[in-house]
CSV table of C-alpha atoms in Angstrom, one decimal:
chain,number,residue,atom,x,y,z
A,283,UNK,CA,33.8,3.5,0.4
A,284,UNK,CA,33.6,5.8,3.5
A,285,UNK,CA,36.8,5.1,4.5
A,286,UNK,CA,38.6,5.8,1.2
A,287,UNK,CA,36.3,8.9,1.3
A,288,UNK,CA,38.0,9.8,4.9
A,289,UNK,CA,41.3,9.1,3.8
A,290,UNK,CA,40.9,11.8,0.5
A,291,UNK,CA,39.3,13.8,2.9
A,292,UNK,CA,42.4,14.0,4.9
A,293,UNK,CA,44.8,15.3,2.3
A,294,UNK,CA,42.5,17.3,1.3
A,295,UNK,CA,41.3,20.7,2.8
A,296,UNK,CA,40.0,24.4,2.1
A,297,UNK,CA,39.5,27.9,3.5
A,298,UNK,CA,40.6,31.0,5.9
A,299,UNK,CA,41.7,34.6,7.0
A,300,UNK,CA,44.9,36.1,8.7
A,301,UNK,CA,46.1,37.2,12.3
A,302,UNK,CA,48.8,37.6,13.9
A,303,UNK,CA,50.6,38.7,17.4
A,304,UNK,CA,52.9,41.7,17.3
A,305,UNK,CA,51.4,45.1,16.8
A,306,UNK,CA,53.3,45.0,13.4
A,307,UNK,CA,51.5,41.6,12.4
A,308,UNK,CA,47.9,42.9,13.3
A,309,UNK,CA,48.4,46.0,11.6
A,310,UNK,CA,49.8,43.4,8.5
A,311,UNK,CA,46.1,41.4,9.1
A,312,UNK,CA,43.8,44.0,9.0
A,313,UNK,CA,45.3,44.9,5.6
A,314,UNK,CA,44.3,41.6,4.4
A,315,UNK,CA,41.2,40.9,2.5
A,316,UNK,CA,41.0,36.9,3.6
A,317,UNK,CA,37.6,35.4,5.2
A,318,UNK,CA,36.7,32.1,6.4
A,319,UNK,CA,35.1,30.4,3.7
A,320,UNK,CA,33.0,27.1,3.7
A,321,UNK,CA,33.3,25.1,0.8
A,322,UNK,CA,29.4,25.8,-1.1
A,323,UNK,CA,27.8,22.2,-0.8
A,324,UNK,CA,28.1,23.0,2.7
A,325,UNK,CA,26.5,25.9,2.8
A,326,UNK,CA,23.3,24.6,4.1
A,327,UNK,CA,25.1,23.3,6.9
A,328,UNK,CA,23.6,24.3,10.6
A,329,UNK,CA,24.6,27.8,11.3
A,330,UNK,CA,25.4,26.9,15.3
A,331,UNK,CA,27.8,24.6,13.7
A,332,UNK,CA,29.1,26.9,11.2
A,333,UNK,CA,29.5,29.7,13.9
A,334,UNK,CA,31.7,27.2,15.9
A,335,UNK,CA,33.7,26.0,13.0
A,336,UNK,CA,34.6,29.5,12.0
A,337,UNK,CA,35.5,30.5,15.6
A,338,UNK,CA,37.9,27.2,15.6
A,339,UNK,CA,39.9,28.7,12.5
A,340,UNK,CA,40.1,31.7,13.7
A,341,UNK,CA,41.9,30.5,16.8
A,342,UNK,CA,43.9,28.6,14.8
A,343,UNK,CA,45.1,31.3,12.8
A,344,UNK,CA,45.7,33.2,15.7
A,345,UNK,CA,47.4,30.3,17.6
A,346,UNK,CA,45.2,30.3,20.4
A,347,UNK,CA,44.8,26.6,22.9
A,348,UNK,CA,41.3,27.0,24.0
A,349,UNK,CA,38.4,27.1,22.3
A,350,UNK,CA,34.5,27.8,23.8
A,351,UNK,CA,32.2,26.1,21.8
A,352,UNK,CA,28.9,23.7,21.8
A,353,UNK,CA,31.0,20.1,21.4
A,354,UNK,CA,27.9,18.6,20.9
A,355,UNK,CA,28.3,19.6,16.8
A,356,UNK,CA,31.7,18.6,16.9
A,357,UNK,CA,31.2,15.8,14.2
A,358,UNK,CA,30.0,18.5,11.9
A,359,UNK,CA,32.7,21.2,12.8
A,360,UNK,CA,35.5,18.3,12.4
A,361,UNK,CA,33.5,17.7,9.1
A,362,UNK,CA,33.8,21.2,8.1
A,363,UNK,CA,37.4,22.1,9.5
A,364,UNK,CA,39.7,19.2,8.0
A,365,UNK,CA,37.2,20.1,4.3
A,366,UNK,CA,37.6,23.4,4.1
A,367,UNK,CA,40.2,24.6,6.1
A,368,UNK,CA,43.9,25.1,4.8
A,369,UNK,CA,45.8,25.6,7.9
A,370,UNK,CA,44.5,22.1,9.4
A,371,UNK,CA,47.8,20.8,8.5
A,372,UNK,CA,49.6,23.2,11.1
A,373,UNK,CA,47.3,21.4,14.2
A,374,UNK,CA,48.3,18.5,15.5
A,375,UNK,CA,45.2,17.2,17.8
A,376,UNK,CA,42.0,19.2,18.7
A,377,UNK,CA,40.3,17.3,21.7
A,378,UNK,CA,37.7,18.1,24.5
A,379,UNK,CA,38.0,20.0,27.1
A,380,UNK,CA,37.6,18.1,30.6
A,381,UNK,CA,34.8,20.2,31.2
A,382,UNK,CA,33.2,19.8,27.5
A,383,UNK,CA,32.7,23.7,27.3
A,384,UNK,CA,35.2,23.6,24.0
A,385,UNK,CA,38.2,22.4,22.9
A,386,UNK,CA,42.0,22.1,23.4
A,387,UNK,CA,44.1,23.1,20.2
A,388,UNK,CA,47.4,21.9,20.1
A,389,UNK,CA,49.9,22.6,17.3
A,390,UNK,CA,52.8,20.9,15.8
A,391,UNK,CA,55.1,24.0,15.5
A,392,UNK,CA,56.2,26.7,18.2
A,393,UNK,CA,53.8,29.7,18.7
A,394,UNK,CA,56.2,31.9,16.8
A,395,UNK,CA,56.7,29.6,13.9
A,396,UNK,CA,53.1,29.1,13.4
A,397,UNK,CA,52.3,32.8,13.6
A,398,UNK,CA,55.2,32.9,11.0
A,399,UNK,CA,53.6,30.1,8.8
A,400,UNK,CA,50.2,31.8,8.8
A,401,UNK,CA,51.6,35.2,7.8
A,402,UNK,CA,53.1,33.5,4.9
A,403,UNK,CA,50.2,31.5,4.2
A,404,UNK,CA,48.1,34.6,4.0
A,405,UNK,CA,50.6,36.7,2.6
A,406,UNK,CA,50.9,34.4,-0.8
A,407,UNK,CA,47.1,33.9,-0.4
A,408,UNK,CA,46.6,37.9,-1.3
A,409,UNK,CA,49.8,38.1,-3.7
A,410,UNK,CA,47.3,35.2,-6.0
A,411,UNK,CA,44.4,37.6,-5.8
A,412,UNK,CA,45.9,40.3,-6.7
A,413,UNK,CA,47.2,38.8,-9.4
A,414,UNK,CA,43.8,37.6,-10.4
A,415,UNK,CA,42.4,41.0,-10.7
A,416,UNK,CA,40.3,40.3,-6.8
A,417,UNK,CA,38.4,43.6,-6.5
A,418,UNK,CA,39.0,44.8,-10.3
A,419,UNK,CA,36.9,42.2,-12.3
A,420,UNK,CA,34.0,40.6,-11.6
A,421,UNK,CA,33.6,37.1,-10.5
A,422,UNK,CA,33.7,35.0,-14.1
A,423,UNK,CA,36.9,36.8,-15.0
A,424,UNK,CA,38.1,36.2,-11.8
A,425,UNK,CA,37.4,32.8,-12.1
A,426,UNK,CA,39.1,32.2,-15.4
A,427,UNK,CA,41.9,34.3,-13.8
A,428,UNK,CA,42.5,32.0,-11.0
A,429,UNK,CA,42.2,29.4,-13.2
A,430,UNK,CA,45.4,30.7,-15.7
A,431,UNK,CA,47.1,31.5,-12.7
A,432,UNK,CA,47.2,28.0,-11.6
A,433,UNK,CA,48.0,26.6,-14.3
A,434,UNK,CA,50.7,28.3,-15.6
A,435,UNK,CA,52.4,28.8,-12.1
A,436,UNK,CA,51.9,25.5,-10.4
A,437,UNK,CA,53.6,22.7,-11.2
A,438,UNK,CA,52.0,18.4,-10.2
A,439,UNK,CA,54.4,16.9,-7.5
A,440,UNK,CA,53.0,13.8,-6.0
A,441,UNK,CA,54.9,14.1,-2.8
A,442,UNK,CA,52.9,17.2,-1.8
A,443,UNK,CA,49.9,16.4,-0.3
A,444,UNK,CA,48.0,19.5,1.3
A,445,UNK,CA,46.3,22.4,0.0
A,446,UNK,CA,48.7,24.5,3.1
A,447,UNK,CA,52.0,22.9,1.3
A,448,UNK,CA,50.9,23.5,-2.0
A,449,UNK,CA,50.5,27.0,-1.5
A,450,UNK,CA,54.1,27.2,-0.1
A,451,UNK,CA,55.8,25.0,-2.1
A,452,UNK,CA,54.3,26.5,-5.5
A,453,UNK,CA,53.4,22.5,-6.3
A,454,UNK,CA,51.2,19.6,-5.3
A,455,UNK,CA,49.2,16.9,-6.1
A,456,UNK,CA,45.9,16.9,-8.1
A,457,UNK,CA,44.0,16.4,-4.9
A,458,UNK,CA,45.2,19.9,-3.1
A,459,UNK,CA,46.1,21.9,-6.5
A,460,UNK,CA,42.2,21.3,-7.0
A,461,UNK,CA,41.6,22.8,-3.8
A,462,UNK,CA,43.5,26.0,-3.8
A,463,UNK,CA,41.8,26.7,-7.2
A,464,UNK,CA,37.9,26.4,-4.9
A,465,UNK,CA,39.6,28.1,-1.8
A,466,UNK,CA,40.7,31.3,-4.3
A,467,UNK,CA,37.7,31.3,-6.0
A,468,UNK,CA,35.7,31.3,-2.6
A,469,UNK,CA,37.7,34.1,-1.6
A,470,UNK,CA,36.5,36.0,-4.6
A,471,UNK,CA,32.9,35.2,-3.9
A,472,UNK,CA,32.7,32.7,-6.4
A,473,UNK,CA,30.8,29.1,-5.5
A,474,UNK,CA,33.1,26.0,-5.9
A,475,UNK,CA,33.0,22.7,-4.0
A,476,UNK,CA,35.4,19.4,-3.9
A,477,UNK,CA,34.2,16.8,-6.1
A,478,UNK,CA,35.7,12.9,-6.8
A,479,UNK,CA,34.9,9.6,-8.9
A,480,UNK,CA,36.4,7.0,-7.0
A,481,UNK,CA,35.0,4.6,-10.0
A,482,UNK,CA,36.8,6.1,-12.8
A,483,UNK,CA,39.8,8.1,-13.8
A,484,UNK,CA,38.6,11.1,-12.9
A,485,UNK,CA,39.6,11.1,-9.8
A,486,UNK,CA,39.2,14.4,-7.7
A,487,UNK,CA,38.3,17.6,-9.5
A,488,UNK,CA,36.7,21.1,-8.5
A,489,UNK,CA,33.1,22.0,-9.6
A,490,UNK,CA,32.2,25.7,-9.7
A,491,UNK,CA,30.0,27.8,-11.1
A,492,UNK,CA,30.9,29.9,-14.1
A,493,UNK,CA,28.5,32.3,-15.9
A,494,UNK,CA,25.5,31.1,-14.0
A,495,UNK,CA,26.0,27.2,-14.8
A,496,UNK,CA,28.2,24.7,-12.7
A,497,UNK,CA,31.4,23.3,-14.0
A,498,UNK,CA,34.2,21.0,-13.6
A,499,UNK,CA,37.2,22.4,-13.7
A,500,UNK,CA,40.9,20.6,-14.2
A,501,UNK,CA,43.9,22.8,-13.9
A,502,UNK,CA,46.0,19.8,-13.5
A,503,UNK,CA,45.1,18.8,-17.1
A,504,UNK,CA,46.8,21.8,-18.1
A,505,UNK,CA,49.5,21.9,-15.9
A,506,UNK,CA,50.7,18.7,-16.8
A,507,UNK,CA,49.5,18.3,-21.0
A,508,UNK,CA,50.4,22.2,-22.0
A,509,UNK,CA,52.3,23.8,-18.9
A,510,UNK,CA,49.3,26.2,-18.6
A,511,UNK,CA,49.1,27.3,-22.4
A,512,UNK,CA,45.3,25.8,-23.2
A,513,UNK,CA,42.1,25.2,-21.4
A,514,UNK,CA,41.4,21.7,-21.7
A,515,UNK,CA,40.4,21.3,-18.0
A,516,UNK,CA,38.1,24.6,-18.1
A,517,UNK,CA,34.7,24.9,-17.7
A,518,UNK,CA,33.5,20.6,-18.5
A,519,UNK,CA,30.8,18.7,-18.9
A,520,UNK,CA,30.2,14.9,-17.5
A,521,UNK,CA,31.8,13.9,-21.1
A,522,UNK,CA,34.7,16.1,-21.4
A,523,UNK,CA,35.5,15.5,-17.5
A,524,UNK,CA,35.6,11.9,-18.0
A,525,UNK,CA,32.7,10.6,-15.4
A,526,UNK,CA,28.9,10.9,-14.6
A,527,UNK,CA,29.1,9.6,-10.8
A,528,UNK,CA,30.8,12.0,-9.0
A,529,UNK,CA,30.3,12.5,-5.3
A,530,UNK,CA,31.0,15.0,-2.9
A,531,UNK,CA,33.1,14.9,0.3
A,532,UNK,CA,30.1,13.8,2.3
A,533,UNK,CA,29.1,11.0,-0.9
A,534,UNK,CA,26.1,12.7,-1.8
A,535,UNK,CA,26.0,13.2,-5.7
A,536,UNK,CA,26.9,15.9,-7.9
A,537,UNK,CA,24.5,16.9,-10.1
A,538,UNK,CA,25.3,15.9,-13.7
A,539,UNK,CA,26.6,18.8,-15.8
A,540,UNK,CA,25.5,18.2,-19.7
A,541,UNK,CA,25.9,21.6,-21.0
A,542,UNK,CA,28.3,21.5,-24.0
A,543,UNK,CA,28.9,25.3,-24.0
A,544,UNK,CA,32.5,25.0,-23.6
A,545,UNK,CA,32.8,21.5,-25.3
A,546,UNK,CA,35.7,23.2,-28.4
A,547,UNK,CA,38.2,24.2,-25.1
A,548,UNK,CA,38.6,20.1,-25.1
A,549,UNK,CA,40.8,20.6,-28.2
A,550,UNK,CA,42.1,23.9,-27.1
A,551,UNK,CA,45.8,24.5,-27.9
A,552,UNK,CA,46.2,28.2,-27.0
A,553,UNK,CA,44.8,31.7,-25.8
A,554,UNK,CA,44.9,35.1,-26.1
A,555,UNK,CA,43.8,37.7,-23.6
A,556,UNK,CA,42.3,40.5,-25.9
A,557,UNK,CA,40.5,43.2,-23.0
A,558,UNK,CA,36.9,41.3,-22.2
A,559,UNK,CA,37.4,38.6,-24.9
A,560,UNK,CA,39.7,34.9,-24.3
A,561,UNK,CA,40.5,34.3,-27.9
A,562,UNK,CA,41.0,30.3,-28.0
A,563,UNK,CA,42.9,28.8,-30.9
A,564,UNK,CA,41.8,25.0,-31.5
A,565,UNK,CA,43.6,21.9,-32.2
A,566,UNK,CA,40.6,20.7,-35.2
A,567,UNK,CA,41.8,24.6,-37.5
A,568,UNK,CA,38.6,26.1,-35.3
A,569,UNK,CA,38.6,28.9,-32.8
A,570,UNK,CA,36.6,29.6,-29.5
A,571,UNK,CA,35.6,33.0,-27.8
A,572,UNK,CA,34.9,33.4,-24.1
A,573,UNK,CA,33.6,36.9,-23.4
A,574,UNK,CA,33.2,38.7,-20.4
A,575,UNK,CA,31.0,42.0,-19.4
């Protein structure tokens, strides 16, 4: 079990913020509205080791070799870097330093082309949440607007296996599509964790909280049943996500979500975005409103 848990957990990732080089790149960063952001079960987390984990992506995402930390939590800073970090792909080994006072970054592209590949990364990150309304609507719309985006501009490719790819490629599989929907809703100061059923179908899904309650939430059901045009994967219970043992990255259980508020989107066949109201046409001649303050 823990080592099918380690190998999901390596195609999997989360999180991040922007920097950059050249004079014209930093003044391109501090435009940016990207943080660090720690996937919510792992909130609780040891804030020493949360302190070093952020000052590891950050010298990743400014390319830097050396970094000066406690390597005595480096089991929970590897823990929290290859979950919830999206640029992990662009490393190639972290190891430490002779003198264990940190930590030797090496990466697998040039210092120019990973500056490049973080700019990008970053720059698509922010074209999403503005998109998504990020600053204009509160979190729930947000949530639901992250959730659209997805699904109606992502497409399932099996080949693509990182949250980092996905986001340049426009495509990916369940596993890292999943994960960019948590990382965008993170950045908008939403909660949202990684979530799998190795014993059933399920598979791996998102869980995030949505008008006070936690969730499932599918995009991939959408993508691939209705190209994006229902919300079938939206806001689920244990029954409509089709499990009751899911775990999270570290194993420990999910808390079982049996609210049935949302249970008509599971016949859902199409929406309409009317101002503060989702007006949901159903497959069984009903209809479904979400609202929004």
């Amino acid at each position: 079990m823990k080592k099918l848990v380690c190998a999901i957990i390596s195609v999997v990732m989360i999180t991040v913020m922007f920097t950059a080089c050249s004079n014209k790149e930093n003044s391109e960063t501090e435009k940016t509205d990207i943080n660090v952001t720690i996937d919510s079960h792992y909130q609780s987390t040891d804030e020493s080791a949360k302190r070093a984990y952020e000052k590891l992506c950050n010298a990743v995402i400014k390319g830097e070799k050396e970094v000066k930390f406690n390597v005595s939590l480096m089991d929970s800073v590897n823990q929290l870097f290859y979950t919830c970090f999206p640029l992990y792909p662009l490393v190639e080994s972290i190891n430490v330093l002779d003198d264990s006072s940190g930590v030797k970054v090496t990466y697998k592209n040039s210092d120019e082309e990973h500056l490049k590949l973080v700019s990008r990364f970053f720059e698509k990150i922010d074209e999403i949440k503005a998109q998504c309304g990020y600053g204009k609507v509160n979190t729930d719309r947000y949530i639901f607007n992250v959730y659209t985006y997805i699904t109606k501009n992502f497409s399932v490719d099996n080949s693509v296996l990182t949250t980092f790819d996905t986001v340049m490629q426009g495509k990916g599989y369940s596993a890292p599509i999943c994960s960019l929907f948590e990382y965008l809703v993170l950045q908008g100061d939403g909660n949202a964790s990684h979530i799998m059923n190795v014993n059933s179908a399920a598979g791996i899904i998102s869980y995030a909280e949505f008008k006070g309650k936690w969730y499932y939430f599918n995009p991939v059901l959408d993508i691939e049943n209705n190209k994006g045009n229902a919300l079938t994967g939206f806001a689920m219970n244990d029954s409509r996500a089709g499990g009751s043992d899911f775990k999270y990255t570290d194993e420990s259980p999910v808390d079982k979500v049996t609210d049935k508020t949302f249970d008509k989107l599971k016949n859902s066949k199409s929406y309409e975005i009317d101002g503060n109201k989702v007006n949901v046409t159903c497959g069984d001649n009903s209809s479904f409103v979400i609202e929004f303050n």
